[in-house]
PDB file of C-alpha atoms (C1' of nucleotides) in Angstrom:
ATOM      1  CA  UNK A   1      89.170 253.881  45.864  1.00  0.00           C
ATOM      2  CA  UNK A   2      89.812 253.884  42.118  1.00  0.00           C
ATOM      3  CA  UNK A   3      86.848 253.402  39.934  1.00  0.00           C
ATOM      4  CA  UNK A   4      88.109 251.202  37.321  1.00  0.00           C
ATOM      5  CA  UNK A   5      85.976 249.924  34.311  1.00  0.00           C
ATOM      6  CA  UNK A   6      85.925 246.458  36.043  1.00  0.00           C
ATOM      7  CA  UNK A   7      84.703 248.059  39.223  1.00  0.00           C
ATOM      8  CA  UNK A   8      81.897 249.713  37.325  1.00  0.00           C
ATOM      9  CA  UNK A   9      80.996 246.456  35.493  1.00  0.00           C
ATOM     10  CA  UNK A  10      80.893 244.590  38.911  1.00  0.00           C
ATOM     11  CA  UNK A  11      78.530 247.315  40.367  1.00  0.00           C
ATOM     12  CA  UNK A  12      76.303 247.320  37.256  1.00  0.00           C
ATOM     13  CA  UNK A  13      75.834 243.638  36.951  1.00  0.00           C
ATOM     14  CA  UNK A  14      75.537 243.213  40.683  1.00  0.00           C
ATOM     15  CA  UNK A  15      72.776 245.827  40.789  1.00  0.00           C
ATOM     16  CA  UNK A  16      70.938 243.956  38.044  1.00  0.00           C
ATOM     17  CA  UNK A  17      71.360 240.630  39.627  1.00  0.00           C
ATOM     18  CA  UNK A  18      68.229 241.012  42.079  1.00  0.00           C
ATOM     19  CA  UNK A  19      64.644 240.835  40.977  1.00  0.00           C
ATOM     20  CA  UNK A  20      63.446 243.494  43.305  1.00  0.00           C
ATOM     21  CA  UNK A  21      66.000 245.968  41.967  1.00  0.00           C
ATOM     22  CA  UNK A  22      65.154 245.138  38.391  1.00  0.00           C
ATOM     23  CA  UNK A  23      61.549 245.772  39.275  1.00  0.00           C
ATOM     24  CA  UNK A  24      62.370 248.990  40.913  1.00  0.00           C
ATOM     25  CA  UNK A  25      64.464 250.010  37.844  1.00  0.00           C
ATOM     26  CA  UNK A  26      61.529 249.269  35.486  1.00  0.00           C
ATOM     27  CA  UNK A  27      59.359 251.618  37.559  1.00  0.00           C
ATOM     28  CA  UNK A  28      61.860 254.453  37.639  1.00  0.00           C
ATOM     29  CA  UNK A  29      62.651 254.101  33.953  1.00  0.00           C
ATOM     30  CA  UNK A  30      58.959 254.379  33.250  1.00  0.00           C
ATOM     31  CA  UNK A  31      58.878 257.645  35.265  1.00  0.00           C
ATOM     32  CA  UNK A  32      59.966 259.377  38.558  1.00  0.00           C
ATOM     33  CA  UNK A  33      58.891 257.777  41.744  1.00  0.00           C
ATOM     34  CA  UNK A  34      59.498 258.762  45.343  1.00  0.00           C
ATOM     35  CA  UNK A  35      61.190 256.151  47.567  1.00  0.00           C
ATOM     36  CA  UNK A  36      58.113 255.684  49.653  1.00  0.00           C
ATOM     37  CA  UNK A  37      55.945 255.303  46.593  1.00  0.00           C
ATOM     38  CA  UNK A  38      58.346 252.514  45.532  1.00  0.00           C
ATOM     39  CA  UNK A  39      58.386 251.046  48.961  1.00  0.00           C
ATOM     40  CA  UNK A  40      54.612 250.672  48.897  1.00  0.00           C
ATOM     41  CA  UNK A  41      54.891 248.256  46.073  1.00  0.00           C
ATOM     42  CA  UNK A  42      56.783 245.525  47.895  1.00  0.00           C
ATOM     43  CA  UNK A  43      56.199 243.509  51.085  1.00  0.00           C
ATOM     44  CA  UNK A  44      59.521 244.286  52.563  1.00  0.00           C
ATOM     45  CA  UNK A  45      60.377 247.323  54.865  1.00  0.00           C
ATOM     46  CA  UNK A  46      60.953 250.772  53.744  1.00  0.00           C
ATOM     47  CA  UNK A  47      64.612 250.544  54.739  1.00  0.00           C
ATOM     48  CA  UNK A  48      65.196 247.493  52.600  1.00  0.00           C
ATOM     49  CA  UNK A  49      63.748 249.241  49.491  1.00  0.00           C
ATOM     50  CA  UNK A  50      65.931 252.253  50.317  1.00  0.00           C
ATOM     51  CA  UNK A  51      68.984 249.994  50.325  1.00  0.00           C
ATOM     52  CA  UNK A  52      68.034 248.612  47.001  1.00  0.00           C
ATOM     53  CA  UNK A  53      67.629 252.103  45.568  1.00  0.00           C
ATOM     54  CA  UNK A  54      71.078 252.974  47.021  1.00  0.00           C
ATOM     55  CA  UNK A  55      72.618 249.939  45.118  1.00  0.00           C
ATOM     56  CA  UNK A  56      71.024 251.063  41.875  1.00  0.00           C
ATOM     57  CA  UNK A  57      72.228 254.593  42.532  1.00  0.00           C
ATOM     58  CA  UNK A  58      75.811 253.557  43.307  1.00  0.00           C
ATOM     59  CA  UNK A  59      75.766 251.610  39.981  1.00  0.00           C
ATOM     60  CA  UNK A  60      74.625 254.799  38.200  1.00  0.00           C
ATOM     61  CA  UNK A  61      71.365 253.142  36.962  1.00  0.00           C
ATOM     62  CA  UNK A  62      69.220 255.634  38.759  1.00  0.00           C
ATOM     63  CA  UNK A  63      69.522 259.260  40.049  1.00  0.00           C
ATOM     64  CA  UNK A  64      67.743 260.872  43.055  1.00  0.00           C
ATOM     65  CA  UNK A  65      66.643 264.365  43.248  1.00  0.00           C
ATOM     66  CA  UNK A  66      65.219 266.101  46.297  1.00  0.00           C
ATOM     67  CA  UNK A  67      61.955 267.835  46.146  1.00  0.00           C
ATOM     68  CA  UNK A  68      60.568 268.931  49.628  1.00  0.00           C
ATOM     69  CA  UNK A  69      60.503 265.949  51.932  1.00  0.00           C
ATOM     70  CA  UNK A  70      60.461 263.505  49.057  1.00  0.00           C
ATOM     71  CA  UNK A  71      63.335 261.921  47.155  1.00  0.00           C
ATOM     72  CA  UNK A  72      62.409 261.356  43.549  1.00  0.00           C
ATOM     73  CA  UNK A  73      64.132 258.608  41.724  1.00  0.00           C
ATOM     74  CA  UNK A  74      64.401 258.250  37.981  1.00  0.00           C
ATOM     75  CA  UNK A  75      66.212 255.693  35.787  1.00  0.00           C
ATOM     76  CA  UNK A  76      69.260 256.403  33.796  1.00  0.00           C
ATOM     77  CA  UNK A  77      69.022 254.710  30.408  1.00  0.00           C
ATOM     78  CA  UNK A  78      72.551 255.575  29.501  1.00  0.00           C
ATOM     79  CA  UNK A  79      74.038 253.458  32.047  1.00  0.00           C
ATOM     80  CA  UNK A  80      71.664 250.655  31.030  1.00  0.00           C
ATOM     81  CA  UNK A  81      73.101 250.948  27.518  1.00  0.00           C
ATOM     82  CA  UNK A  82      76.632 250.951  28.849  1.00  0.00           C
ATOM     83  CA  UNK A  83      75.731 247.632  30.456  1.00  0.00           C
ATOM     84  CA  UNK A  84      74.389 246.408  27.114  1.00  0.00           C
ATOM     85  CA  UNK A  85      77.723 247.508  25.468  1.00  0.00           C
ATOM     86  CA  UNK A  86      79.690 245.344  27.822  1.00  0.00           C
ATOM     87  CA  UNK A  87      77.701 242.385  26.581  1.00  0.00           C
ATOM     88  CA  UNK A  88      78.200 243.173  23.009  1.00  0.00           C
ATOM     89  CA  UNK A  89      81.934 243.420  23.581  1.00  0.00           C
ATOM     90  CA  UNK A  90      81.721 239.906  25.014  1.00  0.00           C
ATOM     91  CA  UNK A  91      79.871 238.804  21.910  1.00  0.00           C
ATOM     92  CA  UNK A  92      82.434 240.337  19.811  1.00  0.00           C
ATOM     93  CA  UNK A  93      85.069 238.282  21.548  1.00  0.00           C
ATOM     94  CA  UNK A  94      82.996 235.240  20.433  1.00  0.00           C
ATOM     95  CA  UNK A  95      82.940 236.630  16.889  1.00  0.00           C
ATOM     96  CA  UNK A  96      86.727 236.879  16.886  1.00  0.00           C
ATOM     97  CA  UNK A  97      86.297 240.471  15.987  1.00  0.00           C
ATOM     98  CA  UNK A  98      87.934 242.191  18.908  1.00  0.00           C
ATOM     99  CA  UNK A  99      91.327 243.624  18.070  1.00  0.00           C
ATOM    100  CA  UNK A 100      92.056 244.289  21.712  1.00  0.00           C
ATOM    101  CA  UNK A 101      91.528 240.662  22.605  1.00  0.00           C
ATOM    102  CA  UNK A 102      95.009 240.135  23.905  1.00  0.00           C
ATOM    103  CA  UNK A 103      94.727 242.989  26.219  1.00  0.00           C
ATOM    104  CA  UNK A 104      91.404 241.757  27.438  1.00  0.00           C
ATOM    105  CA  UNK A 105      92.482 238.144  27.969  1.00  0.00           C
ATOM    106  CA  UNK A 106      95.781 238.911  29.531  1.00  0.00           C
ATOM    107  CA  UNK A 107      94.664 241.369  32.158  1.00  0.00           C
ATOM    108  CA  UNK A 108      95.192 238.725  34.882  1.00  0.00           C
ATOM    109  CA  UNK A 109      98.389 237.224  33.666  1.00  0.00           C
ATOM    110  CA  UNK A 110     101.798 238.413  34.885  1.00  0.00           C
TER     111      UNK A 110
ATOM    112  CA  UNK B   1      62.573 224.187  42.246  1.00  0.00           C
ATOM    113  CA  UNK B   2      60.815 226.137  39.459  1.00  0.00           C
ATOM    114  CA  UNK B   3      63.196 227.929  36.989  1.00  0.00           C
ATOM    115  CA  UNK B   4      61.272 231.148  36.424  1.00  0.00           C
ATOM    116  CA  UNK B   5      62.306 233.918  34.120  1.00  0.00           C
ATOM    117  CA  UNK B   6      63.447 235.942  37.083  1.00  0.00           C
ATOM    118  CA  UNK B   7      65.444 233.054  38.553  1.00  0.00           C
ATOM    119  CA  UNK B   8      67.383 232.866  35.195  1.00  0.00           C
ATOM    120  CA  UNK B   9      67.905 236.600  35.159  1.00  0.00           C
ATOM    121  CA  UNK B  10      69.160 236.485  38.722  1.00  0.00           C
ATOM    122  CA  UNK B  11      71.719 233.679  37.719  1.00  0.00           C
ATOM    123  CA  UNK B  12      72.767 235.423  34.565  1.00  0.00           C
ATOM    124  CA  UNK B  13      73.478 238.851  35.958  1.00  0.00           C
ATOM    125  CA  UNK B  14      75.011 237.357  39.222  1.00  0.00           C
ATOM    126  CA  UNK B  15      77.368 235.240  37.035  1.00  0.00           C
ATOM    127  CA  UNK B  16      78.398 238.382  35.067  1.00  0.00           C
ATOM    128  CA  UNK B  17      78.919 240.382  38.292  1.00  0.00           C
ATOM    129  CA  UNK B  18      82.357 239.126  39.023  1.00  0.00           C
ATOM    130  CA  UNK B  19      85.445 240.160  36.933  1.00  0.00           C
ATOM    131  CA  UNK B  20      87.203 236.720  37.162  1.00  0.00           C
ATOM    132  CA  UNK B  21      84.022 235.148  35.781  1.00  0.00           C
ATOM    133  CA  UNK B  22      83.754 237.733  33.035  1.00  0.00           C
ATOM    134  CA  UNK B  23      87.391 237.118  32.117  1.00  0.00           C
ATOM    135  CA  UNK B  24      86.794 233.318  32.093  1.00  0.00           C
ATOM    136  CA  UNK B  25      83.820 233.927  29.872  1.00  0.00           C
ATOM    137  CA  UNK B  26      85.899 235.903  27.477  1.00  0.00           C
ATOM    138  CA  UNK B  27      88.408 233.118  27.120  1.00  0.00           C
ATOM    139  CA  UNK B  28      85.827 230.332  26.649  1.00  0.00           C
ATOM    140  CA  UNK B  29      83.964 232.525  24.140  1.00  0.00           C
ATOM    141  CA  UNK B  30      87.124 232.825  22.135  1.00  0.00           C
ATOM    142  CA  UNK B  31      87.575 229.021  22.199  1.00  0.00           C
ATOM    143  CA  UNK B  32      87.459 225.861  24.221  1.00  0.00           C
ATOM    144  CA  UNK B  33      89.621 225.685  27.359  1.00  0.00           C
ATOM    145  CA  UNK B  34      90.195 222.959  29.994  1.00  0.00           C
ATOM    146  CA  UNK B  35      89.456 223.842  33.497  1.00  0.00           C
ATOM    147  CA  UNK B  36      93.147 223.496  34.508  1.00  0.00           C
ATOM    148  CA  UNK B  37      94.249 225.708  31.485  1.00  0.00           C
ATOM    149  CA  UNK B  38      91.781 228.287  32.824  1.00  0.00           C
ATOM    150  CA  UNK B  39      93.029 227.955  36.405  1.00  0.00           C
ATOM    151  CA  UNK B  40      96.608 228.375  35.203  1.00  0.00           C
ATOM    152  CA  UNK B  41      95.638 232.009  34.282  1.00  0.00           C
ATOM    153  CA  UNK B  42      94.739 233.251  37.731  1.00  0.00           C
ATOM    154  CA  UNK B  43      96.445 233.496  41.080  1.00  0.00           C
ATOM    155  CA  UNK B  44      93.711 231.800  42.913  1.00  0.00           C
ATOM    156  CA  UNK B  45      93.429 227.979  43.567  1.00  0.00           C
ATOM    157  CA  UNK B  46      92.152 225.425  41.090  1.00  0.00           C
ATOM    158  CA  UNK B  47      89.072 224.905  43.238  1.00  0.00           C
ATOM    159  CA  UNK B  48      88.121 228.525  43.177  1.00  0.00           C
ATOM    160  CA  UNK B  49      88.318 228.645  39.405  1.00  0.00           C
ATOM    161  CA  UNK B  50      86.350 225.492  39.317  1.00  0.00           C
ATOM    162  CA  UNK B  51      83.566 227.112  41.293  1.00  0.00           C
ATOM    163  CA  UNK B  52      83.501 230.225  39.064  1.00  0.00           C
ATOM    164  CA  UNK B  53      83.105 227.827  36.068  1.00  0.00           C
ATOM    165  CA  UNK B  54      80.263 226.205  37.839  1.00  0.00           C
ATOM    166  CA  UNK B  55      78.502 229.484  38.456  1.00  0.00           C
ATOM    167  CA  UNK B  56      78.831 230.271  34.678  1.00  0.00           C
ATOM    168  CA  UNK B  57      77.595 226.870  33.866  1.00  0.00           C
ATOM    169  CA  UNK B  58      74.550 227.184  36.105  1.00  0.00           C
ATOM    170  CA  UNK B  59      73.736 230.495  34.422  1.00  0.00           C
ATOM    171  CA  UNK B  60      73.995 228.689  31.051  1.00  0.00           C
ATOM    172  CA  UNK B  61      76.763 231.042  29.762  1.00  0.00           C
ATOM    173  CA  UNK B  62      79.121 228.157  29.397  1.00  0.00           C
ATOM    174  CA  UNK B  63      78.889 224.404  28.707  1.00  0.00           C
ATOM    175  CA  UNK B  64      81.337 221.668  29.584  1.00  0.00           C
ATOM    176  CA  UNK B  65      82.153 218.566  27.676  1.00  0.00           C
ATOM    177  CA  UNK B  66      84.281 215.617  28.856  1.00  0.00           C
ATOM    178  CA  UNK B  67      87.299 214.475  26.815  1.00  0.00           C
ATOM    179  CA  UNK B  68      89.341 211.965  28.568  1.00  0.00           C
ATOM    180  CA  UNK B  69      90.518 213.399  31.854  1.00  0.00           C
ATOM    181  CA  UNK B  70      89.839 216.998  30.853  1.00  0.00           C
ATOM    182  CA  UNK B  71      86.637 218.937  30.991  1.00  0.00           C
ATOM    183  CA  UNK B  72      86.515 221.445  28.178  1.00  0.00           C
ATOM    184  CA  UNK B  73      84.451 224.543  28.571  1.00  0.00           C
ATOM    185  CA  UNK B  74      83.247 226.739  25.857  1.00  0.00           C
ATOM    186  CA  UNK B  75      81.062 229.832  26.098  1.00  0.00           C
ATOM    187  CA  UNK B  76      77.395 229.971  24.898  1.00  0.00           C
ATOM    188  CA  UNK B  77      76.802 233.222  22.944  1.00  0.00           C
ATOM    189  CA  UNK B  78      72.975 232.565  22.872  1.00  0.00           C
ATOM    190  CA  UNK B  79      72.693 232.965  26.625  1.00  0.00           C
ATOM    191  CA  UNK B  80      74.741 236.118  26.456  1.00  0.00           C
ATOM    192  CA  UNK B  81      72.333 237.496  23.883  1.00  0.00           C
ATOM    193  CA  UNK B  82      69.468 236.576  26.082  1.00  0.00           C
ATOM    194  CA  UNK B  83      71.047 238.660  28.789  1.00  0.00           C
ATOM    195  CA  UNK B  84      71.260 241.510  26.243  1.00  0.00           C
ATOM    196  CA  UNK B  85      67.631 241.084  25.517  1.00  0.00           C
ATOM    197  CA  UNK B  86      66.791 241.518  29.161  1.00  0.00           C
ATOM    198  CA  UNK B  87      68.536 244.939  28.974  1.00  0.00           C
ATOM    199  CA  UNK B  88      66.794 246.039  25.812  1.00  0.00           C
ATOM    200  CA  UNK B  89      63.534 245.158  27.429  1.00  0.00           C
ATOM    201  CA  UNK B  90      64.381 247.487  30.269  1.00  0.00           C
ATOM    202  CA  UNK B  91      65.309 250.136  27.721  1.00  0.00           C
ATOM    203  CA  UNK B  92      61.924 249.660  26.076  1.00  0.00           C
ATOM    204  CA  UNK B  93      60.265 250.350  29.295  1.00  0.00           C
ATOM    205  CA  UNK B  94      62.049 253.683  29.328  1.00  0.00           C
ATOM    206  CA  UNK B  95      60.976 254.326  25.821  1.00  0.00           C
ATOM    207  CA  UNK B  96      57.316 253.680  26.895  1.00  0.00           C
ATOM    208  CA  UNK B  97      57.113 251.108  24.121  1.00  0.00           C
ATOM    209  CA  UNK B  98      56.324 248.065  26.108  1.00  0.00           C
ATOM    210  CA  UNK B  99      52.692 246.891  25.952  1.00  0.00           C
ATOM    211  CA  UNK B 100      53.082 244.270  28.617  1.00  0.00           C
ATOM    212  CA  UNK B 101      54.252 247.030  31.078  1.00  0.00           C
ATOM    213  CA  UNK B 102      51.452 246.506  33.528  1.00  0.00           C
ATOM    214  CA  UNK B 103      52.391 242.840  33.812  1.00  0.00           C
ATOM    215  CA  UNK B 104      55.918 243.776  34.282  1.00  0.00           C
ATOM    216  CA  UNK B 105      55.374 246.385  36.935  1.00  0.00           C
ATOM    217  CA  UNK B 106      52.545 244.517  38.870  1.00  0.00           C
ATOM    218  CA  UNK B 107      54.326 241.373  39.361  1.00  0.00           C
ATOM    219  CA  UNK B 108      54.937 242.033  42.989  1.00  0.00           C
ATOM    220  CA  UNK B 109      51.610 243.601  43.805  1.00  0.00           C
ATOM    221  CA  UNK B 110      48.731 241.613  45.288  1.00  0.00           C
TER     222      UNK B 110
ATOM    223  C1'  DA C   1     101.909 199.009  38.006  1.00  0.00           C
ATOM    224  C1'  DC C   2     102.571 203.531  39.340  1.00  0.00           C
ATOM    225  C1'  DA C   3     103.303 208.351  39.421  1.00  0.00           C
ATOM    226  C1'  DA C   4     101.590 212.587  37.598  1.00  0.00           C
ATOM    227  C1'  DC C   5      97.590 214.820  36.062  1.00  0.00           C
ATOM    228  C1'  DA C   6      92.693 216.676  35.837  1.00  0.00           C
ATOM    229  C1'  DT C   7      88.559 216.995  37.907  1.00  0.00           C
ATOM    230  C1'  DA C   8      85.101 216.810  41.700  1.00  0.00           C
ATOM    231  C1'  DC C   9      83.532 217.905  45.888  1.00  0.00           C
ATOM    232  C1'  DA C  10      83.148 218.580  51.075  1.00  0.00           C
ATOM    233  C1'  DA C  11      84.402 221.262  55.053  1.00  0.00           C
ATOM    234  C1'  DC C  12      85.731 225.406  56.740  1.00  0.00           C
ATOM    235  C1'  DC C  13      86.261 230.764  57.102  1.00  0.00           C
ATOM    236  C1'  DG C  14      85.963 235.825  56.797  1.00  0.00           C
ATOM    237  C1'  DT C  15      83.244 239.252  54.288  1.00  0.00           C
ATOM    238  C1'  DT C  16      79.223 240.830  51.844  1.00  0.00           C
ATOM    239  C1'  DT C  17      74.353 240.754  50.991  1.00  0.00           C
ATOM    240  C1'  DG C  18      69.595 241.271  51.950  1.00  0.00           C
ATOM    241  C1'  DG C  19      66.713 241.778  55.282  1.00  0.00           C
ATOM    242  C1'  DT C  20      65.071 243.564  60.086  1.00  0.00           C
ATOM    243  C1'  DT C  21      64.227 247.211  63.890  1.00  0.00           C
ATOM    244  C1'  DG C  22      65.129 251.487  66.059  1.00  0.00           C
ATOM    245  C1'  DT C  23      66.434 256.248  66.223  1.00  0.00           C
ATOM    246  C1'  DA C  24      67.177 260.988  64.431  1.00  0.00           C
ATOM    247  C1'  DT C  25      66.196 264.718  61.211  1.00  0.00           C
ATOM    248  C1'  DG C  26      63.820 267.534  58.240  1.00  0.00           C
ATOM    249  C1'  DT C  27      59.035 268.846  55.858  1.00  0.00           C
ATOM    250  C1'  DT C  28      54.293 269.356  55.532  1.00  0.00           C
ATOM    251  C1'  DT C  29      49.710 270.124  57.129  1.00  0.00           C
ATOM    252  C1'  DG C  30      45.889 270.883  60.484  1.00  0.00           C
TER     253       DG C  30
ATOM    254  C1'  DC D   1      53.174 274.111  67.603  1.00  0.00           C
ATOM    255  C1'  DA D   2      52.178 269.344  67.178  1.00  0.00           C
ATOM    256  C1'  DA D   3      51.258 265.342  64.490  1.00  0.00           C
ATOM    257  C1'  DA D   4      52.064 262.873  60.551  1.00  0.00           C
ATOM    258  C1'  DC D   5      54.954 262.052  56.769  1.00  0.00           C
ATOM    259  C1'  DA D   6      59.411 260.943  54.135  1.00  0.00           C
ATOM    260  C1'  DT D   7      63.903 260.137  54.333  1.00  0.00           C
ATOM    261  C1'  DA D   8      68.538 258.714  56.376  1.00  0.00           C
ATOM    262  C1'  DC D   9      71.218 255.782  58.736  1.00  0.00           C
ATOM    263  C1'  DA D  10      73.159 252.655  62.406  1.00  0.00           C
ATOM    264  C1'  DA D  11      73.150 248.159  64.544  1.00  0.00           C
ATOM    265  C1'  DC D  12      72.107 243.654  64.190  1.00  0.00           C
ATOM    266  C1'  DC D  13      71.320 238.905  62.037  1.00  0.00           C
ATOM    267  C1'  DA D  14      71.048 234.726  58.966  1.00  0.00           C
ATOM    268  C1'  DA D  15      72.378 233.265  54.532  1.00  0.00           C
ATOM    269  C1'  DA D  16      75.162 233.506  50.490  1.00  0.00           C
ATOM    270  C1'  DC D  17      79.700 234.500  48.356  1.00  0.00           C
ATOM    271  C1'  DG D  18      84.485 233.916  47.318  1.00  0.00           C
ATOM    272  C1'  DG D  19      88.141 232.107  48.708  1.00  0.00           C
ATOM    273  C1'  DT D  20      90.995 228.212  51.074  1.00  0.00           C
ATOM    274  C1'  DT D  21      92.678 223.205  52.028  1.00  0.00           C
ATOM    275  C1'  DG D  22      92.067 218.365  51.992  1.00  0.00           C
ATOM    276  C1'  DT D  23      90.388 214.104  50.101  1.00  0.00           C
ATOM    277  C1'  DA D  24      88.572 210.982  46.487  1.00  0.00           C
ATOM    278  C1'  DT D  25      88.257 209.386  41.916  1.00  0.00           C
ATOM    279  C1'  DG D  26      89.245 208.619  37.244  1.00  0.00           C
ATOM    280  C1'  DT D  27      92.812 209.125  33.154  1.00  0.00           C
ATOM    281  C1'  DT D  28      97.311 209.219  30.981  1.00  0.00           C
ATOM    282  C1'  DG D  29     102.069 208.151  30.011  1.00  0.00           C
ATOM    283  C1'  DT D  30     106.438 205.610  31.312  1.00  0.00           C
TER     284       DT D  30
END
DNA sequence: ACAACATACAACCGTTTGGTTGTATGTTTG
DNA sequence: CAAACATACAACCAAACGGTTGTATGTTGT
């Protein structure tokens, strides 16, 4: 399973496209939280929150570290910035500033 | 159906979470394109491309205007910037700079 | 007028998503 | 050691997603 740029962009934006996940991300960006501490904040089941955390983790927006019986999650601001860069790149297409524009636009042509 | 901020964020990131839609967005940010001109660029059916355009339109990332039998789509850079702002807001949570942080973090609590 | 073109939209279908419950495993703590 | 806690993960389910084909409607050019 090749992890292309487009794969990572898919994962990033998909992870951000759910309000519960954005809320979890806010919390773990503000500071480390255990999964169960996070789960306590929502009406859904522990397992559901666990899955949301896994989606954020696969997108690289959050990392987990084990401490005893707890899994502590913290947000990764670099990945957030890399999502921002993707948007700026799009904006530069609009500005007509991108030199690689043909590469970008022809990636589906054959 | 209330269009809350979170609803719009869901729609925005979901629209961006598909590589075909990002590619369509690049093209219409670079300049106006008819739906069929866009459809010609991909291997999928016209209807599939039409649906992708509709998703981008509902997210506000693109607008359509009718000219004769053609529907011309162009990208909306302002909505793109508003997506960027959502990301910087998240980044500011990380920086500990957001004053409204309690509002942001407690929106699911009761 | 009519054929070709451009769009819109409904119906359908397999896969993914977002949730659930249940079970297993490891870690504290009394 | 046993009970309570924290996590992991499988199985299941309804709904949404991303694609298809087919049909209808309006527009253009000969």
